[in-house]
Amino acid sequence: MGYATFLSLIIIIIYVITILKKGEKMSKLIKVISLAIVGLFSTLLVANTVFANEVNVFSARHYDSDVQLYEKFTAKNGIKVNVVSGKDKALQKRIKEEGKDSKADIYITADAGRLGAFQAEGMFQKGASSAALKKVVPANFRSPYWVGIAKRARIIYYNPKTVNPSWNMSYENLADPKYKGRVVIRKSSNIYNQSLVASLIKNNGEKNTAAWAKGMVNNFARKPTGNDRAQILAVAAGEADWAVANTYYLALMLSGKKGAEQQAAAKKVMPFFPNQDGRGTHMNISGGGILKHAPNKANAVKLLEFLLTPEAQQHIVNNTFEYPMIPGVKANKLIAQFGLDFKQDLKTKVSNYGKLQAKALKVMNEAGW
Ligand code: FE
């Protein structure tokens, strides 16, 4: 119970007792004043219960460490964080169905493509672009509706025993016929792939990207299957020379958190950051936006701003192996060992991933991906 709630409750009780006891002897004026005070404090009590100091986070990120982070926020600001976690589609469905009655303030998820597509349905309000957020988050990693919280790169992995990429190898090069039957990547339904292909469409045009997708499919070592780690495992097992997967998965495997077998496999594979002589390596984000019907908007802004402080960023990157969004925060050593000075694609705005998502999926499906 909050301080104001407690105080209101005590005052109401005192007045009610007084009125009941001395009701007969009280003058009319005193009675009216007493009832008015009871009314005022009852209203305060209700208001304090309804407008509790809290923020409701709907999160599709499956990290226990995020909960520890929210606890830090509460300790600092006195704002309680209520977390509803679940799968993206289920959370989005719930938010849409509940409409105006939704208690959700912030929706947090991985991939700018997901955030962009949800915004295209009009689900966010402007507010993820406070002055404080604009100051610390580069323009290509935010929109007025959502903001990047951490970065990840979708890179190439190779088997150093069989191939050796030139320093300027690109995503585009993976479609070269000389790699026939030697490339693995997950399905076209995967959001990370849709965002990667969207960035290729943005930079190379739809026609060229359609030809590239056909080349990729010709080079597949197998029908796309499994998650990102499964692609890295395929290279480790010699089933392919090249794979595409997000950076943090290799670090996760090397950490041993996915078992000794995956840890050993990860050591057999090398990460490679493509497009170094061009636009740079494809970057994506984990991010969040404030929902259209957020009941606690001010608290939601505060929470997003907190997530972009050095303290919170350090916590995030140590637990998820993502890259920090703000300067001055060190990446975890399992990810830093791959090198941090690679050229990131900072020109292609990640808001394009959602905008070009449908085209990206079409291009892949037409290539038989
Ligand atoms: Fe992931």
Tab-separated table of N, CA, C and O in Angstrom, residues 176-283:
chain	number	residue	atom	x	y	z
A	176	ASP	N	27.265	-16.462	-55.457
A	176	ASP	CA	28.189	-16.813	-56.547
A	176	ASP	C	28.100	-18.321	-56.834
A	176	ASP	O	28.178	-19.131	-55.908
A	177	PRO	N	27.925	-18.710	-58.129
A	177	PRO	CA	27.773	-20.140	-58.462
A	177	PRO	C	28.922	-21.019	-57.957
A	177	PRO	O	28.754	-22.224	-57.787
A	178	LYS	N	30.071	-20.423	-57.671
A	178	LYS	CA	31.194	-21.260	-57.201
A	178	LYS	C	30.950	-21.855	-55.810
A	178	LYS	O	31.665	-22.760	-55.400
A	179	TYR	N	29.924	-21.340	-55.105
A	179	TYR	CA	29.605	-21.904	-53.780
A	179	TYR	C	28.419	-22.855	-53.825
A	179	TYR	O	27.754	-23.095	-52.819
A	180	LYS	N	28.140	-23.402	-55.012
A	180	LYS	CA	26.985	-24.295	-55.181
A	180	LYS	C	27.001	-25.429	-54.156
A	180	LYS	O	27.999	-26.119	-53.984
A	181	GLY	N	25.872	-25.587	-53.472
A	181	GLY	CA	25.722	-26.681	-52.501
A	181	GLY	C	26.507	-26.495	-51.212
A	181	GLY	O	26.641	-27.436	-50.432
A	182	ARG	N	27.004	-25.259	-50.942
A	182	ARG	CA	27.878	-25.065	-49.775
A	182	ARG	C	27.372	-24.013	-48.788
A	182	ARG	O	28.096	-23.603	-47.894
A	183	VAL	N	26.119	-23.526	-48.969
A	183	VAL	CA	25.617	-22.435	-48.110
A	183	VAL	C	24.400	-22.907	-47.299
A	183	VAL	O	23.515	-23.568	-47.852
A	184	VAL	N	24.370	-22.565	-46.016
A	184	VAL	CA	23.163	-22.839	-45.214
A	184	VAL	C	22.638	-21.544	-44.576
A	184	VAL	O	23.406	-20.673	-44.177
A	185	ILE	N	21.331	-21.454	-44.507
A	185	ILE	CA	20.646	-20.302	-43.910
A	185	ILE	C	19.233	-20.758	-43.576
A	185	ILE	O	18.736	-21.727	-44.177
A	186	ARG	N	18.584	-20.105	-42.610
A	186	ARG	CA	17.261	-20.605	-42.236
A	186	ARG	C	16.170	-20.152	-43.217
A	186	ARG	O	16.456	-19.496	-44.217
A	187	LYS	N	14.933	-20.526	-42.905
A	187	LYS	CA	13.813	-20.337	-43.842
A	187	LYS	C	13.487	-18.868	-44.131
A	187	LYS	O	13.839	-17.989	-43.347
A	188	SER	N	12.722	-18.659	-45.186
A	188	SER	CA	12.282	-17.304	-45.558
A	188	SER	C	11.288	-16.739	-44.546
A	188	SER	O	11.110	-15.532	-44.442
A	189	SER	N	10.647	-17.611	-43.780
A	189	SER	CA	9.669	-17.141	-42.786
A	189	SER	C	10.358	-16.494	-41.588
A	189	SER	O	9.707	-15.843	-40.782
A	190	ASN	N	11.660	-16.675	-41.481
A	190	ASN	CA	12.395	-16.105	-40.350
A	190	ASN	C	12.545	-14.589	-40.495
A	190	ASN	O	12.990	-14.091	-41.527
A	191	ILE	N	12.193	-13.884	-39.442
A	191	ILE	CA	12.198	-12.412	-39.477
A	191	ILE	C	13.599	-11.844	-39.719
A	191	ILE	O	13.752	-10.835	-40.412
A	192	TYR	N	14.638	-12.484	-39.170
A	192	TYR	CA	16.009	-11.980	-39.364
A	192	TYR	C	16.375	-12.004	-40.856
A	192	TYR	O	17.035	-11.103	-41.359
A	193	ASN	N	15.945	-13.084	-41.540
A	193	ASN	CA	16.224	-13.172	-42.975
A	193	ASN	C	15.419	-12.132	-43.749
A	193	ASN	O	15.910	-11.522	-44.699
A	194	GLN	N	14.164	-11.937	-43.325
A	194	GLN	CA	13.329	-10.940	-44.017
A	194	GLN	C	13.958	-9.551	-43.895
A	194	GLN	O	13.960	-8.781	-44.856
A	195	SER	N	14.518	-9.253	-42.738
A	195	SER	CA	15.145	-7.940	-42.560
A	195	SER	C	16.439	-7.823	-43.360
A	195	SER	O	16.733	-6.770	-43.932
A	196	LEU	N	17.209	-8.912	-43.411
A	196	LEU	CA	18.442	-8.892	-44.205
A	196	LEU	C	18.111	-8.665	-45.684
A	196	LEU	O	18.726	-7.828	-46.355
A	197	VAL	N	17.118	-9.412	-46.169
A	197	VAL	CA	16.749	-9.285	-47.592
A	197	VAL	C	16.129	-7.903	-47.858
A	197	VAL	O	16.364	-7.307	-48.914
A	198	ALA	N	15.393	-7.371	-46.891
A	198	ALA	CA	14.853	-6.011	-47.036
A	198	ALA	C	15.999	-5.006	-47.207
A	198	ALA	O	15.919	-4.083	-48.028
A	199	SER	N	17.075	-5.197	-46.455
A	199	SER	CA	18.206	-4.266	-46.577
A	199	SER	C	18.875	-4.408	-47.942
A	199	SER	O	19.354	-3.425	-48.524
A	200	LEU	N	18.892	-5.623	-48.487
A	200	LEU	CA	19.459	-5.824	-49.830
A	200	LEU	C	18.579	-5.144	-50.881
A	200	LEU	O	19.083	-4.527	-51.824
A	201	ILE	N	17.252	-5.246	-50.710
A	201	ILE	CA	16.330	-4.582	-51.640
A	201	ILE	C	16.539	-3.067	-51.574
A	201	ILE	O	16.605	-2.383	-52.599
A	202	LYS	N	16.671	-2.553	-50.363
A	202	LYS	CA	16.864	-1.105	-50.191
A	202	LYS	C	18.143	-0.641	-50.900
A	202	LYS	O	18.156	0.408	-51.535
A	203	ASN	N	19.189	-1.437	-50.814
A	203	ASN	CA	20.490	-1.024	-51.361
A	203	ASN	C	20.703	-1.404	-52.825
A	203	ASN	O	21.369	-0.680	-53.558
A	204	ASN	N	20.158	-2.566	-53.236
A	204	ASN	CA	20.446	-3.065	-54.593
A	204	ASN	C	19.237	-3.071	-55.514
A	204	ASN	O	19.381	-3.344	-56.698
A	205	GLY	N	18.051	-2.807	-54.983
A	205	GLY	CA	16.824	-2.851	-55.788
A	205	GLY	C	16.202	-4.239	-55.766
A	205	GLY	O	16.867	-5.235	-55.447
A	206	GLU	N	14.907	-4.298	-56.096
A	206	GLU	CA	14.164	-5.557	-56.004
A	206	GLU	C	14.614	-6.579	-57.049
A	206	GLU	O	14.751	-7.766	-56.755
A	207	LYS	N	14.875	-6.093	-58.272
A	207	LYS	CA	15.242	-7.002	-59.363
A	207	LYS	C	16.561	-7.724	-59.072
A	207	LYS	O	16.673	-8.939	-59.198
A	208	ASN	N	17.554	-6.928	-58.672
A	208	ASN	CA	18.859	-7.518	-58.365
A	208	ASN	C	18.769	-8.470	-57.178
A	208	ASN	O	19.440	-9.502	-57.148
A	209	THR	N	17.929	-8.110	-56.218
A	209	THR	CA	17.808	-8.958	-55.026
A	209	THR	C	17.082	-10.259	-55.364
A	209	THR	O	17.405	-11.314	-54.804
A	210	ALA	N	16.145	-10.188	-56.315
A	210	ALA	CA	15.454	-11.409	-56.758
A	210	ALA	C	16.453	-12.364	-57.415
A	210	ALA	O	16.442	-13.580	-57.151
A	211	ALA	N	17.347	-11.817	-58.221
A	211	ALA	CA	18.379	-12.643	-58.875
A	211	ALA	C	19.325	-13.217	-57.815
A	211	ALA	O	19.714	-14.394	-57.877
A	212	TRP	N	19.651	-12.394	-56.841
A	212	TRP	CA	20.529	-12.848	-55.742
A	212	TRP	C	19.879	-14.004	-54.971
A	212	TRP	O	20.533	-15.005	-54.668
A	213	ALA	N	18.595	-13.871	-54.681
A	213	ALA	CA	17.885	-14.915	-53.923
A	213	ALA	C	17.899	-16.238	-54.693
A	213	ALA	O	18.083	-17.303	-54.093
A	214	LYS	N	17.747	-16.157	-56.019
A	214	LYS	CA	17.801	-17.383	-56.839
A	214	LYS	C	19.186	-18.021	-56.736
A	214	LYS	O	19.330	-19.236	-56.616
A	215	GLY	N	20.209	-17.176	-56.797
A	215	GLY	CA	21.591	-17.666	-56.661
A	215	GLY	C	21.811	-18.322	-55.310
A	215	GLY	O	22.467	-19.368	-55.208
A	216	MET	N	21.261	-17.715	-54.281
A	216	MET	CA	21.384	-18.280	-52.928
A	216	MET	C	20.761	-19.672	-52.876
A	216	MET	O	21.371	-20.624	-52.380
A	217	VAL	N	19.524	-19.767	-53.398
A	217	VAL	CA	18.806	-21.054	-53.351
A	217	VAL	C	19.593	-22.126	-54.109
A	217	VAL	O	19.703	-23.269	-53.653
A	218	ASN	N	20.212	-21.739	-55.241
A	218	ASN	CA	21.044	-22.687	-55.998
A	218	ASN	C	22.239	-23.170	-55.181
A	218	ASN	O	22.739	-24.265	-55.397
A	219	ASN	N	22.685	-22.329	-54.263
A	219	ASN	CA	23.871	-22.680	-53.468
A	219	ASN	C	23.552	-23.411	-52.169
A	219	ASN	O	24.468	-23.828	-51.466
A	220	PHE	N	22.268	-23.536	-51.855
A	220	PHE	CA	21.906	-24.173	-50.581
A	220	PHE	C	22.473	-25.596	-50.489
A	220	PHE	O	22.369	-26.387	-51.430
A	221	ALA	N	23.035	-25.910	-49.325
A	221	ALA	CA	23.537	-27.263	-49.080
A	221	ALA	C	22.400	-28.198	-48.692
A	221	ALA	O	22.530	-29.420	-48.762
A	222	ARG	N	21.289	-27.605	-48.244
A	222	ARG	CA	20.119	-28.384	-47.824
A	222	ARG	C	18.914	-27.461	-47.830
A	222	ARG	O	19.062	-26.234	-47.914
A	223	LYS	N	17.754	-28.064	-47.744
A	223	LYS	CA	16.538	-27.261	-47.612
A	223	LYS	C	16.633	-26.482	-46.303
A	223	LYS	O	16.998	-27.072	-45.277
A	224	PRO	N	16.336	-25.160	-46.299
A	224	PRO	CA	16.480	-24.404	-45.054
A	224	PRO	C	15.734	-25.050	-43.894
A	224	PRO	O	14.567	-25.410	-44.016
A	225	THR	N	16.443	-25.204	-42.795
A	225	THR	CA	15.852	-25.834	-41.614
A	225	THR	C	16.578	-25.350	-40.365
A	225	THR	O	17.730	-24.952	-40.432
A	226	GLY	N	15.872	-25.370	-39.233
A	226	GLY	CA	16.500	-25.072	-37.947
A	226	GLY	C	16.681	-23.596	-37.664
A	226	GLY	O	16.384	-22.739	-38.492
A	227	ASN	N	17.192	-23.326	-36.464
A	227	ASN	CA	17.402	-21.944	-36.023
A	227	ASN	C	18.805	-21.448	-36.416
A	227	ASN	O	19.518	-22.139	-37.152
A	228	ASP	N	19.185	-20.280	-35.931
A	228	ASP	CA	20.495	-19.735	-36.297
A	228	ASP	C	21.638	-20.651	-35.858
A	228	ASP	O	22.606	-20.858	-36.592
A	229	ARG	N	21.523	-21.209	-34.631
A	229	ARG	CA	22.600	-22.072	-34.148
A	229	ARG	C	22.731	-23.325	-35.004
A	229	ARG	O	23.836	-23.841	-35.200
A	230	ALA	N	21.612	-23.800	-35.547
A	230	ALA	CA	21.641	-24.986	-36.401
A	230	ALA	C	22.471	-24.734	-37.668
A	230	ALA	O	23.078	-25.659	-38.216
A	231	GLN	N	22.512	-23.489	-38.126
A	231	GLN	CA	23.299	-23.162	-39.328
A	231	GLN	C	24.796	-23.213	-38.994
A	231	GLN	O	25.610	-23.733	-39.752
A	232	ILE	N	25.131	-22.672	-37.825
A	232	ILE	CA	26.528	-22.692	-37.378
A	232	ILE	C	26.979	-24.148	-37.162
A	232	ILE	O	28.083	-24.539	-37.553
A	233	LEU	N	26.097	-24.955	-36.589
A	233	LEU	CA	26.406	-26.371	-36.355
A	233	LEU	C	26.644	-27.113	-37.676
A	233	LEU	O	27.495	-27.994	-37.743
A	234	ALA	N	25.896	-26.737	-38.724
A	234	ALA	CA	26.052	-27.396	-40.024
A	234	ALA	C	27.441	-27.129	-40.602
A	234	ALA	O	28.066	-28.013	-41.195
A	235	VAL	N	27.947	-25.905	-40.409
A	235	VAL	CA	29.306	-25.587	-40.875
A	235	VAL	C	30.333	-26.365	-40.044
A	235	VAL	O	31.282	-26.937	-40.573
A	236	ALA	N	30.122	-26.415	-38.738
A	236	ALA	CA	31.039	-27.143	-37.848
A	236	ALA	C	31.095	-28.624	-38.229
A	236	ALA	O	32.152	-29.254	-38.145
A	237	ALA	N	29.962	-29.163	-38.690
A	237	ALA	CA	29.883	-30.587	-39.039
A	237	ALA	C	30.354	-30.863	-40.467
A	237	ALA	O	30.344	-32.014	-40.905
A	238	GLY	N	30.737	-29.800	-41.183
A	238	GLY	CA	31.234	-29.992	-42.549
A	238	GLY	C	30.136	-30.139	-43.593
A	238	GLY	O	30.411	-30.448	-44.745
A	239	GLU	N	28.882	-29.905	-43.207
A	239	GLU	CA	27.767	-30.026	-44.161
A	239	GLU	C	27.714	-28.828	-45.105
A	239	GLU	O	27.055	-28.863	-46.137
A	240	ALA	N	28.368	-27.741	-44.708
A	240	ALA	CA	28.406	-26.530	-45.536
A	240	ALA	C	29.694	-25.782	-45.219
A	240	ALA	O	30.319	-26.024	-44.180
A	241	ASP	N	30.075	-24.884	-46.136
A	241	ASP	CA	31.252	-24.032	-45.876
A	241	ASP	C	30.836	-22.692	-45.291
A	241	ASP	O	31.610	-22.054	-44.597
A	242	TRP	N	29.622	-22.256	-45.656
A	242	TRP	CA	29.162	-20.913	-45.291
A	242	TRP	C	27.795	-20.971	-44.613
A	242	TRP	O	26.935	-21.737	-45.037
A	243	ALA	N	27.638	-20.129	-43.607
A	243	ALA	CA	26.322	-20.006	-42.963
A	243	ALA	C	26.058	-18.532	-42.701
A	243	ALA	O	26.983	-17.718	-42.672
A	244	VAL	N	24.788	-18.211	-42.505
A	244	VAL	CA	24.413	-16.846	-42.102
A	244	VAL	C	23.667	-16.965	-40.776
A	244	VAL	O	22.742	-17.784	-40.645
A	245	ALA	N	24.091	-16.200	-39.786
A	245	ALA	CA	23.427	-16.232	-38.470
A	245	ALA	C	23.792	-14.957	-37.704
A	245	ALA	O	24.778	-14.291	-38.035
A	246	ASN	N	23.027	-14.664	-36.685
A	246	ASN	CA	23.306	-13.469	-35.881
A	246	ASN	C	24.528	-13.680	-34.984
A	246	ASN	O	24.822	-14.804	-34.579
A	247	THR	N	25.184	-12.569	-34.678
A	247	THR	CA	26.445	-12.618	-33.926
A	247	THR	C	26.330	-13.265	-32.553
A	247	THR	O	27.188	-14.035	-32.150
A	248	TYR	N	25.247	-12.919	-31.821
A	248	TYR	CA	25.192	-13.352	-30.425
A	248	TYR	C	25.056	-14.856	-30.262
A	248	TYR	O	25.345	-15.398	-29.208
A	249	TYR	N	24.626	-15.551	-31.341
A	249	TYR	CA	24.480	-17.004	-31.224
A	249	TYR	C	25.815	-17.705	-31.087
A	249	TYR	O	25.942	-18.689	-30.353
A	250	LEU	N	26.839	-17.232	-31.794
A	250	LEU	CA	28.160	-17.858	-31.668
A	250	LEU	C	28.690	-17.646	-30.247
A	250	LEU	O	29.235	-18.561	-29.634
A	251	ALA	N	28.515	-16.424	-29.721
A	251	ALA	CA	28.953	-16.131	-28.351
A	251	ALA	C	28.197	-17.008	-27.353
A	251	ALA	O	28.788	-17.546	-26.410
A	252	LEU	N	26.904	-17.175	-27.585
A	252	LEU	CA	26.077	-18.013	-26.703
A	252	LEU	C	26.588	-19.457	-26.703
A	252	LEU	O	26.711	-20.089	-25.649
A	253	MET	N	26.920	-19.951	-27.888
A	253	MET	CA	27.440	-21.323	-27.984
A	253	MET	C	28.800	-21.420	-27.287
A	253	MET	O	29.075	-22.365	-26.552
A	254	LEU	N	29.661	-20.439	-27.517
A	254	LEU	CA	30.993	-20.441	-26.896
A	254	LEU	C	30.917	-20.326	-25.372
A	254	LEU	O	31.803	-20.794	-24.663
A	255	SER	N	29.845	-19.702	-24.874
A	255	SER	CA	29.699	-19.512	-23.423
A	255	SER	C	29.489	-20.829	-22.688
A	255	SER	O	29.682	-20.918	-21.485
A	256	GLY	N	29.071	-21.860	-23.421
A	256	GLY	CA	28.799	-23.154	-22.788
A	256	GLY	C	27.374	-23.290	-22.291
A	256	GLY	O	26.961	-24.354	-21.845
A	257	LYS	N	26.598	-22.194	-22.396
A	257	LYS	CA	25.217	-22.233	-21.904
A	257	LYS	C	24.331	-23.166	-22.732
A	257	LYS	O	23.231	-23.507	-22.307
A	258	LYS	N	24.781	-23.521	-23.925
A	258	LYS	CA	23.995	-24.432	-24.769
A	258	LYS	C	24.620	-25.833	-24.788
A	258	LYS	O	24.349	-26.631	-25.693
A	259	GLY	N	25.506	-26.097	-23.841
A	259	GLY	CA	26.077	-27.437	-23.709
A	259	GLY	C	27.467	-27.552	-24.318
A	259	GLY	O	27.879	-26.746	-25.157
A	260	ALA	N	28.185	-28.581	-23.889
A	260	ALA	CA	29.581	-28.792	-24.292
A	260	ALA	C	29.709	-29.088	-25.785
A	260	ALA	O	30.681	-28.664	-26.429
A	261	GLU	N	28.715	-29.780	-26.320
A	261	GLU	CA	28.778	-30.157	-27.730
A	261	GLU	C	28.737	-28.917	-28.639
A	261	GLU	O	29.531	-28.788	-29.569
A	262	GLN	N	27.802	-28.014	-28.329
A	262	GLN	CA	27.688	-26.785	-29.132
A	262	GLN	C	28.894	-25.879	-28.910
A	262	GLN	O	29.331	-25.181	-29.830
A	263	GLN	N	29.438	-25.906	-27.696
A	263	GLN	CA	30.618	-25.102	-27.399
A	263	GLN	C	31.794	-25.577	-28.264
A	263	GLN	O	32.512	-24.768	-28.865
A	264	ALA	N	31.972	-26.871	-28.352
A	264	ALA	CA	33.063	-27.440	-29.159
A	264	ALA	C	32.851	-27.134	-30.636
A	264	ALA	O	33.800	-26.794	-31.352
A	265	ALA	N	31.593	-27.233	-31.089
A	265	ALA	CA	31.280	-26.960	-32.496
A	265	ALA	C	31.573	-25.502	-32.842
A	265	ALA	O	32.134	-25.198	-33.897
A	266	ALA	N	31.226	-24.604	-31.930
A	266	ALA	CA	31.410	-23.161	-32.169
A	266	ALA	C	32.881	-22.826	-32.389
A	266	ALA	O	33.230	-21.924	-33.150
A	267	LYS	N	33.758	-23.588	-31.744
A	267	LYS	CA	35.204	-23.336	-31.868
A	267	LYS	C	35.750	-23.712	-33.238
A	267	LYS	O	36.838	-23.295	-33.609
A	268	LYS	N	34.992	-24.504	-33.976
A	268	LYS	CA	35.450	-24.944	-35.301
A	268	LYS	C	35.071	-23.959	-36.403
A	268	LYS	O	35.442	-24.129	-37.552
A	269	VAL	N	34.277	-22.957	-36.048
A	269	VAL	CA	33.692	-22.048	-37.039
A	269	VAL	C	34.233	-20.640	-36.837
A	269	VAL	O	34.477	-20.224	-35.708
A	270	MET	N	34.431	-19.913	-37.937
A	270	MET	CA	34.915	-18.531	-37.828
A	270	MET	C	33.821	-17.536	-38.222
A	270	MET	O	33.132	-17.752	-39.228
A	271	PRO	N	33.667	-16.452	-37.465
A	271	PRO	CA	32.723	-15.404	-37.868
A	271	PRO	C	33.374	-14.476	-38.882
A	271	PRO	O	34.589	-14.253	-38.821
A	272	PHE	N	32.570	-13.961	-39.787
A	272	PHE	CA	33.101	-13.026	-40.784
A	272	PHE	C	32.116	-11.874	-40.989
A	272	PHE	O	30.920	-12.090	-41.186
A	273	PHE	N	32.634	-10.657	-40.911
A	273	PHE	CA	31.796	-9.454	-41.042
A	273	PHE	C	31.850	-8.955	-42.489
A	273	PHE	O	32.857	-8.405	-42.917
A	274	PRO	N	30.773	-9.167	-43.249
A	274	PRO	CA	30.803	-8.853	-44.685
A	274	PRO	C	30.598	-7.372	-45.028
A	274	PRO	O	30.306	-6.560	-44.156
A	275	ASN	N	30.807	-7.090	-46.319
A	275	ASN	CA	30.551	-5.771	-46.930
A	275	ASN	C	31.406	-4.653	-46.322
A	275	ASN	O	30.933	-3.536	-46.147
A	276	GLN	N	32.668	-4.997	-46.031
A	276	GLN	CA	33.547	-4.018	-45.388
A	276	GLN	C	34.024	-2.934	-46.347
A	276	GLN	O	34.446	-1.869	-45.916
A	277	ASP	N	34.015	-3.200	-47.648
A	277	ASP	CA	34.430	-2.125	-48.568
A	277	ASP	C	33.214	-1.427	-49.176
A	277	ASP	O	33.340	-0.635	-50.102
A	278	GLY	N	32.039	-1.708	-48.626
A	278	GLY	CA	30.822	-1.057	-49.110
A	278	GLY	C	30.071	-0.412	-47.968
A	278	GLY	O	30.643	0.298	-47.159
A	279	ARG	N	28.781	-0.748	-47.874
A	279	ARG	CA	27.934	-0.079	-46.876
A	279	ARG	C	28.184	-0.562	-45.450
A	279	ARG	O	27.794	0.095	-44.486
A	280	GLY	N	28.838	-1.732	-45.311
A	280	GLY	CA	29.086	-2.281	-43.980
A	280	GLY	C	28.175	-3.459	-43.680
A	280	GLY	O	27.267	-3.784	-44.454
A	281	THR	N	28.425	-4.091	-42.548
A	281	THR	CA	27.684	-5.289	-42.147
A	281	THR	C	26.250	-4.946	-41.726
A	281	THR	O	26.014	-3.946	-41.044
A	282	HIS	N	25.319	-5.812	-42.126
A	282	HIS	CA	23.891	-5.641	-41.821
A	282	HIS	C	23.655	-5.626	-40.313
A	282	HIS	O	24.002	-6.587	-39.616
A	283	MET	N	23.034	-4.561	-39.826
A	283	MET	CA	22.775	-4.417	-38.389
A	283	MET	C	21.273	-4.456	-38.116
A	283	MET	O	20.473	-3.988	-38.926
